[in-house]
Amino acid sequence: MIVLDQENKVFTLHTQNTTYQMKADSHRVLLHTYYGPRIGGGDLSRLIRYADRGFSPNPAEAGDDRTYSLDVLPQEYSGGGGGDFRLSAIQAELADGSQVVDLRFTGAEVRRGKYALKGLPAFFAGEEEAETLAVFLEDAVSHLRVELLYGVLEGCDLIARAVRVVNLGAEPVRLRQVASLCLDFQYAGLDLVTFDGRHAMERCPTRAPVRPGVQGVGSVRGASSHQHNPFVVLCEQDAGEDHGLCYGAMLLYSGNFKAEVERSQFDGVRLVMGIHPQHFCWTLEPGASFTAPEAALVCSPDGLGQMSRRFHRAIRAHLLRDPLEGRRKPVLINSWEAAYFGFDSEKLVRLAKEAAALGVELFVLDDGWFGERNDDRRGLGDWWVNEEKLPGGLEPLVERIRALGMEFGIWVEPEMVNEDSRLYREHPDWALVPAGRMPTRGRSQLVLDFSRAEVRDHIYEALRPVLSCPGLSYVKWDMNRSLTEVWSAALPPERQGEVYHRFVLGVYDLLERVRRDFPHLLVEGCCGGGGRFDGGMLYHTPQIWCSDNTDAVDRLRIQYGTSFCYPPCTMGAHVSKVPNEQTGRTVSLDTRGIVAMSGAFGYEMDLGELDGEEKEQVKEQTAFYMEHFELIQQGDHYRLSDPFQDGPYTAWAHVSPDGREALVCVVTGCVHAAAPFRALRLKGLDPRASYRVNGGEERWPGDVLMAAGYPLPMSMGDYRSMRLYLEAE
Ligand code: GLA
């Protein structure tokens, strides 16, 4: 619900459990007055404190009032070059070279439904499910207008935000930064949690008190990156899974981003998040507009677990455009770790046959099927089938796979080109690199200039026959290097600061075309595993290969970190062979299964190499997943322990929204002799219900399971697992 008090210029957004408020004061400065648990409302600007602070200057209109300083007040969207020395949300270079952006309120309105953004990912909602608040600010000298959009998804407790900048002046303006989100807290004492890592070890949480000055994370790699995720949390310092006030902020963007937090001299905290200003400069001609990507906020008064579950629900219902529309996703087998580049049709059919017999439903042909792609040094860009490996093209192979009762999927990497390819020989200027410079290579490949429509058109036409292949139901869309030497032959020098962003818009454009023309295809995102795991990609690819690391023990950490924002159904997770290719570790098939099952489940190995007993286990796993798909994919996710603590076990649960059904998963750590007794306290159950355990005789009351816990067996062995399926009677 949005309450618009035009007279007092107080604008209040209520979700089911939270309230957010801003107010334009007598100087038409838009102040942020409150974000937190839901409260009655009224004008909350009385919370704001004023004081004469040294070296915090006063705008002209304040006259002699030295207690009025933009440097001290909580701002809804901070300008720059005036009297606020904290992080700016917007930076611009005006026609006269000055860099002052002084934003003042000019109006506000409420719209039914949620706003949409052209060419950019955004949460969507029906007319009845959401409302939009639009607030208009303007710089009186340059006539730069800033429209702040707030999409309130009341039932999900999510507030989406976007920013549109319009040049109403007569001169061009160069935008150096347009943040998607600015969030001020005048009273603080908060921790910042970021999700950091590296290739094959993504999204490990880092938590630290917000210290004086600026701290933050970002990416200038052209993709949101393995190293830092465009999702951050600010929370009270004692907040945990089940208590404490938490704020999560996600950016729905897949390119360069920056999320910065500043603790001010008076211990206020400001979060600013958006496209990374480095390398960014966007020229806005008179009359033109620029839209910053969407950001989304969730506030949880009751801990990190509740915050995550709110994001999960909102993402599942209002961001993922899943062609299966909630129907069960097929269990897949991917050829990569089973065959790498060394295969022909016969080998692929054999892999598929073994898998089909064990209940696997979708065969995904990974890299190596096109051009001269016999290793990772050549072939990218040549999207024609390599008939030495696949005689007669894709269709005969697909027919044979389908005859096994399986669906067929294929891997592509549209944004890339190898120098050793027909495409590069014909169009060397289509790769991103300034004339006269040697390009930096990553995995022996270059990046295509997706800011150019003709490059995208060409790739799309080359991919079209593949995407049109009868029987194709799935595509894995990969991206295996970072962007460097970013420069486009199609843009003039003064517009080169637009290329990174135009590249991302180009990727979204191509993905949208695929969706428009092939709406039945389930597209999985990938970027060397989880190097582009963000809300922007999820809008186009409802699941993302979570990490190139398939080791079940490392995956406990990766999937745990990922779950702070993103629901399990979005995390591609596969059982692979042992010893694991990335870590050399050997973990039981049970444990590999339980971990992979907590995501978009599949296998990535030659199942023919398993012995009879293991094959029976795979059959049991696929059957179990199919039976409990809805609970795992749509249920509420509870993190029951933190794998980064190297404790005796890692545990989590998927619980149906009514609490009547739960799947509890436990994986032991490195065990020690004479271990203490332990019980695992469960969450989200119905306290009054009696639960049957794993379909057997054992029964436990919900309140006991939650208050006292379930006694864990002793000495299960290193990295062993246990699965408790609970059903209320
Ligand atoms: C990336 C992906 C892998 C696989 C290879 C193929 O690394 O993350 O899953 O598809 O590319 O080259």
PDB file of C-alpha atoms in Angstrom, residues 356-572:
ATOM      1  CA  ALA A 356      17.953 -42.906 -19.270  1.00  0.00           C
ATOM      2  CA  ALA A 357      17.916 -46.360 -17.698  1.00  0.00           C
ATOM      3  CA  LEU A 358      18.455 -44.749 -14.282  1.00  0.00           C
ATOM      4  CA  GLY A 359      15.654 -42.213 -14.582  1.00  0.00           C
ATOM      5  CA  VAL A 360      17.496 -39.243 -16.089  1.00  0.00           C
ATOM      6  CA  GLU A 361      15.215 -37.286 -18.434  1.00  0.00           C
ATOM      7  CA  LEU A 362      17.241 -34.684 -20.295  1.00  0.00           C
ATOM      8  CA  PHE A 363      20.539 -35.069 -22.123  1.00  0.00           C
ATOM      9  CA  VAL A 364      22.610 -31.877 -22.405  1.00  0.00           C
ATOM     10  CA  LEU A 365      25.362 -31.798 -24.998  1.00  0.00           C
ATOM     11  CA  ASP A 366      27.954 -29.387 -23.641  1.00  0.00           C
ATOM     12  CA  ASP A 367      30.877 -27.693 -25.390  1.00  0.00           C
ATOM     13  CA  GLY A 368      32.640 -29.217 -28.422  1.00  0.00           C
ATOM     14  CA  TRP A 369      29.845 -29.956 -30.944  1.00  0.00           C
ATOM     15  CA  PHE A 370      30.453 -27.103 -33.407  1.00  0.00           C
ATOM     16  CA  GLY A 371      33.054 -25.711 -35.827  1.00  0.00           C
ATOM     17  CA  GLU A 372      36.577 -27.016 -35.302  1.00  0.00           C
ATOM     18  CA  ARG A 373      36.022 -27.080 -31.554  1.00  0.00           C
ATOM     19  CA  ASN A 374      38.244 -29.977 -30.533  1.00  0.00           C
ATOM     20  CA  ASP A 375      39.752 -28.074 -27.633  1.00  0.00           C
ATOM     21  CA  ASP A 376      39.187 -24.703 -25.999  1.00  0.00           C
ATOM     22  CA  ARG A 377      41.511 -22.785 -28.329  1.00  0.00           C
ATOM     23  CA  ARG A 378      39.345 -22.665 -31.436  1.00  0.00           C
ATOM     24  CA  GLY A 379      35.891 -22.660 -32.922  1.00  0.00           C
ATOM     25  CA  LEU A 380      33.870 -20.193 -30.830  1.00  0.00           C
ATOM     26  CA  GLY A 381      31.720 -18.163 -33.192  1.00  0.00           C
ATOM     27  CA  ASP A 382      31.287 -20.978 -35.717  1.00  0.00           C
ATOM     28  CA  TRP A 383      27.856 -22.228 -34.747  1.00  0.00           C
ATOM     29  CA  TRP A 384      27.605 -24.973 -37.346  1.00  0.00           C
ATOM     30  CA  VAL A 385      27.609 -28.608 -36.370  1.00  0.00           C
ATOM     31  CA  ASN A 386      30.905 -30.491 -36.565  1.00  0.00           C
ATOM     32  CA  GLU A 387      29.842 -33.405 -38.731  1.00  0.00           C
ATOM     33  CA  GLU A 388      33.012 -35.362 -38.080  1.00  0.00           C
ATOM     34  CA  LYS A 389      31.733 -35.819 -34.538  1.00  0.00           C
ATOM     35  CA  LEU A 390      28.029 -35.734 -35.325  1.00  0.00           C
ATOM     36  CA  PRO A 391      27.482 -37.144 -38.819  1.00  0.00           C
ATOM     37  CA  GLY A 392      24.374 -35.765 -40.468  1.00  0.00           C
ATOM     38  CA  GLY A 393      24.171 -32.863 -37.968  1.00  0.00           C
ATOM     39  CA  LEU A 394      22.181 -32.541 -34.767  1.00  0.00           C
ATOM     40  CA  GLU A 395      18.899 -34.002 -35.907  1.00  0.00           C
ATOM     41  CA  PRO A 396      19.884 -37.677 -36.173  1.00  0.00           C
ATOM     42  CA  LEU A 397      21.508 -37.436 -32.716  1.00  0.00           C
ATOM     43  CA  VAL A 398      18.457 -35.754 -31.218  1.00  0.00           C
ATOM     44  CA  GLU A 399      16.213 -38.414 -32.720  1.00  0.00           C
ATOM     45  CA  ARG A 400      18.276 -41.165 -31.129  1.00  0.00           C
ATOM     46  CA  ILE A 401      18.252 -39.398 -27.769  1.00  0.00           C
ATOM     47  CA  ARG A 402      14.509 -38.848 -27.990  1.00  0.00           C
ATOM     48  CA  ALA A 403      14.033 -42.487 -28.872  1.00  0.00           C
ATOM     49  CA  LEU A 404      15.476 -43.220 -25.421  1.00  0.00           C
ATOM     50  CA  GLY A 405      12.626 -41.196 -23.955  1.00  0.00           C
ATOM     51  CA  MET A 406      14.882 -38.226 -23.164  1.00  0.00           C
ATOM     52  CA  GLU A 407      14.736 -34.564 -24.008  1.00  0.00           C
ATOM     53  CA  PHE A 408      17.695 -32.832 -25.588  1.00  0.00           C
ATOM     54  CA  GLY A 409      19.636 -29.714 -24.609  1.00  0.00           C
ATOM     55  CA  ILE A 410      22.700 -27.946 -25.983  1.00  0.00           C
ATOM     56  CA  TRP A 411      25.521 -25.624 -24.880  1.00  0.00           C
ATOM     57  CA  VAL A 412      26.330 -22.308 -26.576  1.00  0.00           C
ATOM     58  CA  GLU A 413      28.598 -19.359 -25.818  1.00  0.00           C
ATOM     59  CA  PRO A 414      27.202 -16.619 -28.058  1.00  0.00           C
ATOM     60  CA  GLU A 415      29.170 -13.641 -26.736  1.00  0.00           C
ATOM     61  CA  MET A 416      32.587 -15.070 -27.602  1.00  0.00           C
ATOM     62  CA  VAL A 417      34.918 -15.747 -30.502  1.00  0.00           C
ATOM     63  CA  ASN A 418      38.237 -17.554 -30.944  1.00  0.00           C
ATOM     64  CA  GLU A 419      40.783 -15.999 -33.273  1.00  0.00           C
ATOM     65  CA  ASP A 420      41.025 -19.447 -34.784  1.00  0.00           C
ATOM     66  CA  SER A 421      37.510 -19.430 -36.218  1.00  0.00           C
ATOM     67  CA  ARG A 422      35.850 -18.629 -39.496  1.00  0.00           C
ATOM     68  CA  LEU A 423      33.860 -15.848 -37.823  1.00  0.00           C
ATOM     69  CA  TYR A 424      36.977 -14.046 -36.595  1.00  0.00           C
ATOM     70  CA  ARG A 425      38.773 -14.417 -39.912  1.00  0.00           C
ATOM     71  CA  GLU A 426      35.782 -12.799 -41.623  1.00  0.00           C
ATOM     72  CA  HIS A 427      35.068 -10.111 -38.996  1.00  0.00           C
ATOM     73  CA  PRO A 428      38.176  -9.344 -36.944  1.00  0.00           C
ATOM     74  CA  ASP A 429      36.730  -5.920 -36.041  1.00  0.00           C
ATOM     75  CA  TRP A 430      33.787  -7.537 -34.250  1.00  0.00           C
ATOM     76  CA  ALA A 431      35.910  -8.342 -31.219  1.00  0.00           C
ATOM     77  CA  LEU A 432      36.199  -5.719 -28.500  1.00  0.00           C
ATOM     78  CA  VAL A 433      39.625  -4.062 -28.763  1.00  0.00           C
ATOM     79  CA  PRO A 434      40.805  -0.568 -29.694  1.00  0.00           C
ATOM     80  CA  ALA A 435      42.525  -0.419 -33.111  1.00  0.00           C
ATOM     81  CA  GLY A 436      46.277  -0.884 -32.816  1.00  0.00           C
ATOM     82  CA  ARG A 437      46.219  -2.745 -29.491  1.00  0.00           C
ATOM     83  CA  MET A 438      46.937  -6.384 -28.815  1.00  0.00           C
ATOM     84  CA  PRO A 439      43.917  -7.940 -27.129  1.00  0.00           C
ATOM     85  CA  THR A 440      44.225  -9.657 -23.767  1.00  0.00           C
ATOM     86  CA  ARG A 441      43.072 -13.254 -24.166  1.00  0.00           C
ATOM     87  CA  GLY A 442      41.067 -15.230 -21.614  1.00  0.00           C
ATOM     88  CA  ARG A 443      40.759 -18.973 -22.147  1.00  0.00           C
ATOM     89  CA  SER A 444      42.267 -18.227 -25.596  1.00  0.00           C
ATOM     90  CA  GLN A 445      39.165 -16.300 -26.607  1.00  0.00           C
ATOM     91  CA  LEU A 446      38.025 -12.762 -27.324  1.00  0.00           C
ATOM     92  CA  VAL A 447      34.723 -11.035 -26.595  1.00  0.00           C
ATOM     93  CA  LEU A 448      32.358 -10.034 -29.376  1.00  0.00           C
ATOM     94  CA  ASP A 449      31.108  -6.479 -29.455  1.00  0.00           C
ATOM     95  CA  PHE A 450      27.545  -7.147 -28.373  1.00  0.00           C
ATOM     96  CA  SER A 451      26.887  -3.418 -28.183  1.00  0.00           C
ATOM     97  CA  ARG A 452      26.522  -3.631 -31.982  1.00  0.00           C
ATOM     98  CA  ALA A 453      23.202  -4.758 -33.381  1.00  0.00           C
ATOM     99  CA  GLU A 454      24.755  -6.251 -36.534  1.00  0.00           C
ATOM    100  CA  VAL A 455      27.026  -8.491 -34.458  1.00  0.00           C
ATOM    101  CA  ARG A 456      24.095  -9.711 -32.391  1.00  0.00           C
ATOM    102  CA  ASP A 457      21.991 -10.205 -35.505  1.00  0.00           C
ATOM    103  CA  HIS A 458      24.691 -12.301 -37.105  1.00  0.00           C
ATOM    104  CA  ILE A 459      25.108 -14.506 -34.037  1.00  0.00           C
ATOM    105  CA  TYR A 460      21.381 -14.882 -33.711  1.00  0.00           C
ATOM    106  CA  GLU A 461      21.014 -15.971 -37.317  1.00  0.00           C
ATOM    107  CA  ALA A 462      23.884 -18.428 -36.863  1.00  0.00           C
ATOM    108  CA  LEU A 463      22.252 -19.866 -33.744  1.00  0.00           C
ATOM    109  CA  ARG A 464      18.740 -19.951 -35.143  1.00  0.00           C
ATOM    110  CA  PRO A 465      19.072 -23.324 -36.935  1.00  0.00           C
ATOM    111  CA  VAL A 466      20.445 -24.845 -33.737  1.00  0.00           C
ATOM    112  CA  LEU A 467      17.684 -23.374 -31.585  1.00  0.00           C
ATOM    113  CA  SER A 468      15.112 -24.515 -34.149  1.00  0.00           C
ATOM    114  CA  CYS A 469      16.312 -28.114 -34.027  1.00  0.00           C
ATOM    115  CA  PRO A 470      13.214 -30.247 -33.475  1.00  0.00           C
ATOM    116  CA  GLY A 471      13.218 -31.794 -30.033  1.00  0.00           C
ATOM    117  CA  LEU A 472      15.487 -29.190 -28.417  1.00  0.00           C
ATOM    118  CA  SER A 473      14.077 -28.136 -25.043  1.00  0.00           C
ATOM    119  CA  TYR A 474      17.051 -26.666 -23.169  1.00  0.00           C
ATOM    120  CA  VAL A 475      19.993 -24.364 -23.797  1.00  0.00           C
ATOM    121  CA  LYS A 476      23.005 -23.708 -21.581  1.00  0.00           C
ATOM    122  CA  TRP A 477      24.191 -20.154 -22.313  1.00  0.00           C
ATOM    123  CA  ASP A 478      27.818 -19.785 -21.235  1.00  0.00           C
ATOM    124  CA  MET A 479      30.287 -16.878 -21.014  1.00  0.00           C
ATOM    125  CA  ASN A 480      33.849 -17.837 -20.229  1.00  0.00           C
ATOM    126  CA  ARG A 481      35.978 -14.765 -19.785  1.00  0.00           C
ATOM    127  CA  SER A 482      35.996 -11.219 -18.447  1.00  0.00           C
ATOM    128  CA  LEU A 483      35.915  -8.158 -20.674  1.00  0.00           C
ATOM    129  CA  THR A 484      39.135  -6.219 -21.369  1.00  0.00           C
ATOM    130  CA  GLU A 485      40.220  -3.476 -23.804  1.00  0.00           C
ATOM    131  CA  VAL A 486      36.589  -2.492 -24.071  1.00  0.00           C
ATOM    132  CA  TRP A 487      36.198  -0.293 -27.111  1.00  0.00           C
ATOM    133  CA  SER A 488      33.671  -0.440 -29.911  1.00  0.00           C
ATOM    134  CA  ALA A 489      34.472   0.333 -33.534  1.00  0.00           C
ATOM    135  CA  ALA A 490      30.867   1.466 -33.933  1.00  0.00           C
ATOM    136  CA  LEU A 491      30.857   4.343 -31.447  1.00  0.00           C
ATOM    137  CA  PRO A 492      32.554   7.757 -31.510  1.00  0.00           C
ATOM    138  CA  PRO A 493      35.284   8.522 -28.939  1.00  0.00           C
ATOM    139  CA  GLU A 494      32.985  10.482 -26.628  1.00  0.00           C
ATOM    140  CA  ARG A 495      30.633   7.500 -26.366  1.00  0.00           C
ATOM    141  CA  GLN A 496      33.167   4.802 -25.530  1.00  0.00           C
ATOM    142  CA  GLY A 497      32.137   5.064 -21.859  1.00  0.00           C
ATOM    143  CA  GLU A 498      28.832   3.489 -22.871  1.00  0.00           C
ATOM    144  CA  VAL A 499      30.216   0.248 -24.274  1.00  0.00           C
ATOM    145  CA  TYR A 500      30.225  -1.875 -21.106  1.00  0.00           C
ATOM    146  CA  HIS A 501      26.589  -1.065 -20.432  1.00  0.00           C
ATOM    147  CA  ARG A 502      25.555  -1.379 -24.073  1.00  0.00           C
ATOM    148  CA  PHE A 503      27.221  -4.810 -24.069  1.00  0.00           C
ATOM    149  CA  VAL A 504      24.999  -5.932 -21.188  1.00  0.00           C
ATOM    150  CA  LEU A 505      21.924  -4.468 -22.877  1.00  0.00           C
ATOM    151  CA  GLY A 506      22.965  -6.396 -26.006  1.00  0.00           C
ATOM    152  CA  VAL A 507      23.150  -9.659 -24.064  1.00  0.00           C
ATOM    153  CA  TYR A 508      19.683  -9.021 -22.613  1.00  0.00           C
ATOM    154  CA  ASP A 509      18.391  -8.168 -26.084  1.00  0.00           C
ATOM    155  CA  LEU A 510      19.615 -11.430 -27.562  1.00  0.00           C
ATOM    156  CA  LEU A 511      18.252 -13.450 -24.664  1.00  0.00           C
ATOM    157  CA  GLU A 512      14.910 -11.728 -25.080  1.00  0.00           C
ATOM    158  CA  ARG A 513      14.852 -12.625 -28.777  1.00  0.00           C
ATOM    159  CA  VAL A 514      15.511 -16.249 -27.912  1.00  0.00           C
ATOM    160  CA  ARG A 515      12.622 -16.155 -25.478  1.00  0.00           C
ATOM    161  CA  ARG A 516      10.326 -14.462 -27.979  1.00  0.00           C
ATOM    162  CA  ASP A 517      11.055 -16.916 -30.795  1.00  0.00           C
ATOM    163  CA  PHE A 518      11.593 -20.071 -28.745  1.00  0.00           C
ATOM    164  CA  PRO A 519       9.377 -19.633 -25.679  1.00  0.00           C
ATOM    165  CA  HIS A 520       9.477 -23.351 -24.875  1.00  0.00           C
ATOM    166  CA  LEU A 521      13.267 -23.383 -24.298  1.00  0.00           C
ATOM    167  CA  LEU A 522      14.548 -23.534 -20.742  1.00  0.00           C
ATOM    168  CA  VAL A 523      17.740 -21.457 -20.823  1.00  0.00           C
ATOM    169  CA  GLU A 524      20.335 -22.092 -18.123  1.00  0.00           C
ATOM    170  CA  GLY A 525      22.813 -19.278 -17.532  1.00  0.00           C
ATOM    171  CA  CYS A 526      26.484 -19.958 -16.937  1.00  0.00           C
ATOM    172  CA  CYS A 527      29.689 -17.971 -16.743  1.00  0.00           C
ATOM    173  CA  GLY A 528      32.494 -20.396 -15.952  1.00  0.00           C
ATOM    174  CA  GLY A 529      29.971 -21.642 -13.391  1.00  0.00           C
ATOM    175  CA  GLY A 530      28.698 -18.801 -11.226  1.00  0.00           C
ATOM    176  CA  GLY A 531      30.463 -15.734 -12.634  1.00  0.00           C
ATOM    177  CA  ARG A 532      27.200 -14.081 -13.642  1.00  0.00           C
ATOM    178  CA  PHE A 533      24.796 -15.285 -10.981  1.00  0.00           C
ATOM    179  CA  ASP A 534      22.577 -12.261 -10.509  1.00  0.00           C
ATOM    180  CA  GLY A 535      18.992 -11.067 -10.676  1.00  0.00           C
ATOM    181  CA  GLY A 536      19.514  -9.686 -14.176  1.00  0.00           C
ATOM    182  CA  MET A 537      20.439 -13.048 -15.620  1.00  0.00           C
ATOM    183  CA  LEU A 538      17.780 -14.850 -13.602  1.00  0.00           C
ATOM    184  CA  TYR A 539      15.121 -12.811 -15.364  1.00  0.00           C
ATOM    185  CA  HIS A 540      16.303 -14.373 -18.618  1.00  0.00           C
ATOM    186  CA  THR A 541      17.711 -17.695 -17.430  1.00  0.00           C
ATOM    187  CA  PRO A 542      15.612 -19.074 -14.576  1.00  0.00           C
ATOM    188  CA  GLN A 543      18.473 -21.283 -13.453  1.00  0.00           C
ATOM    189  CA  ILE A 544      22.222 -20.709 -13.472  1.00  0.00           C
ATOM    190  CA  TRP A 545      25.075 -23.215 -13.265  1.00  0.00           C
ATOM    191  CA  CYS A 546      26.058 -22.368  -9.708  1.00  0.00           C
ATOM    192  CA  SER A 547      29.762 -23.141  -9.944  1.00  0.00           C
ATOM    193  CA  ASP A 548      32.272 -25.102 -12.009  1.00  0.00           C
ATOM    194  CA  ASN A 549      33.151 -26.681  -8.696  1.00  0.00           C
ATOM    195  CA  THR A 550      31.099 -29.885  -8.418  1.00  0.00           C
ATOM    196  CA  ASP A 551      32.776 -31.137  -5.231  1.00  0.00           C
ATOM    197  CA  ALA A 552      29.890 -31.772  -2.820  1.00  0.00           C
ATOM    198  CA  VAL A 553      31.769 -30.452   0.215  1.00  0.00           C
ATOM    199  CA  ASP A 554      32.727 -27.179  -1.461  1.00  0.00           C
ATOM    200  CA  ARG A 555      29.245 -26.983  -2.894  1.00  0.00           C
ATOM    201  CA  LEU A 556      27.850 -26.918   0.663  1.00  0.00           C
ATOM    202  CA  ARG A 557      29.554 -23.565   1.045  1.00  0.00           C
ATOM    203  CA  ILE A 558      28.785 -22.229  -2.410  1.00  0.00           C
ATOM    204  CA  GLN A 559      25.104 -23.113  -2.248  1.00  0.00           C
ATOM    205  CA  TYR A 560      24.848 -21.834   1.333  1.00  0.00           C
ATOM    206  CA  GLY A 561      26.267 -18.429   0.318  1.00  0.00           C
ATOM    207  CA  THR A 562      24.140 -18.306  -2.814  1.00  0.00           C
ATOM    208  CA  SER A 563      20.988 -19.014  -0.790  1.00  0.00           C
ATOM    209  CA  PHE A 564      21.164 -15.696   1.046  1.00  0.00           C
ATOM    210  CA  CYS A 565      19.491 -14.098  -1.947  1.00  0.00           C
ATOM    211  CA  TYR A 566      18.715 -16.748  -4.566  1.00  0.00           C
ATOM    212  CA  PRO A 567      16.336 -19.714  -4.136  1.00  0.00           C
ATOM    213  CA  PRO A 568      17.529 -23.323  -4.527  1.00  0.00           C
ATOM    214  CA  CYS A 569      15.539 -23.786  -7.765  1.00  0.00           C
ATOM    215  CA  THR A 570      17.882 -21.302  -9.474  1.00  0.00           C
ATOM    216  CA  MET A 571      21.117 -23.149  -8.602  1.00  0.00           C
ATOM    217  CA  GLY A 572      22.272 -25.677 -11.197  1.00  0.00           C
TER     218      GLY A 572
END
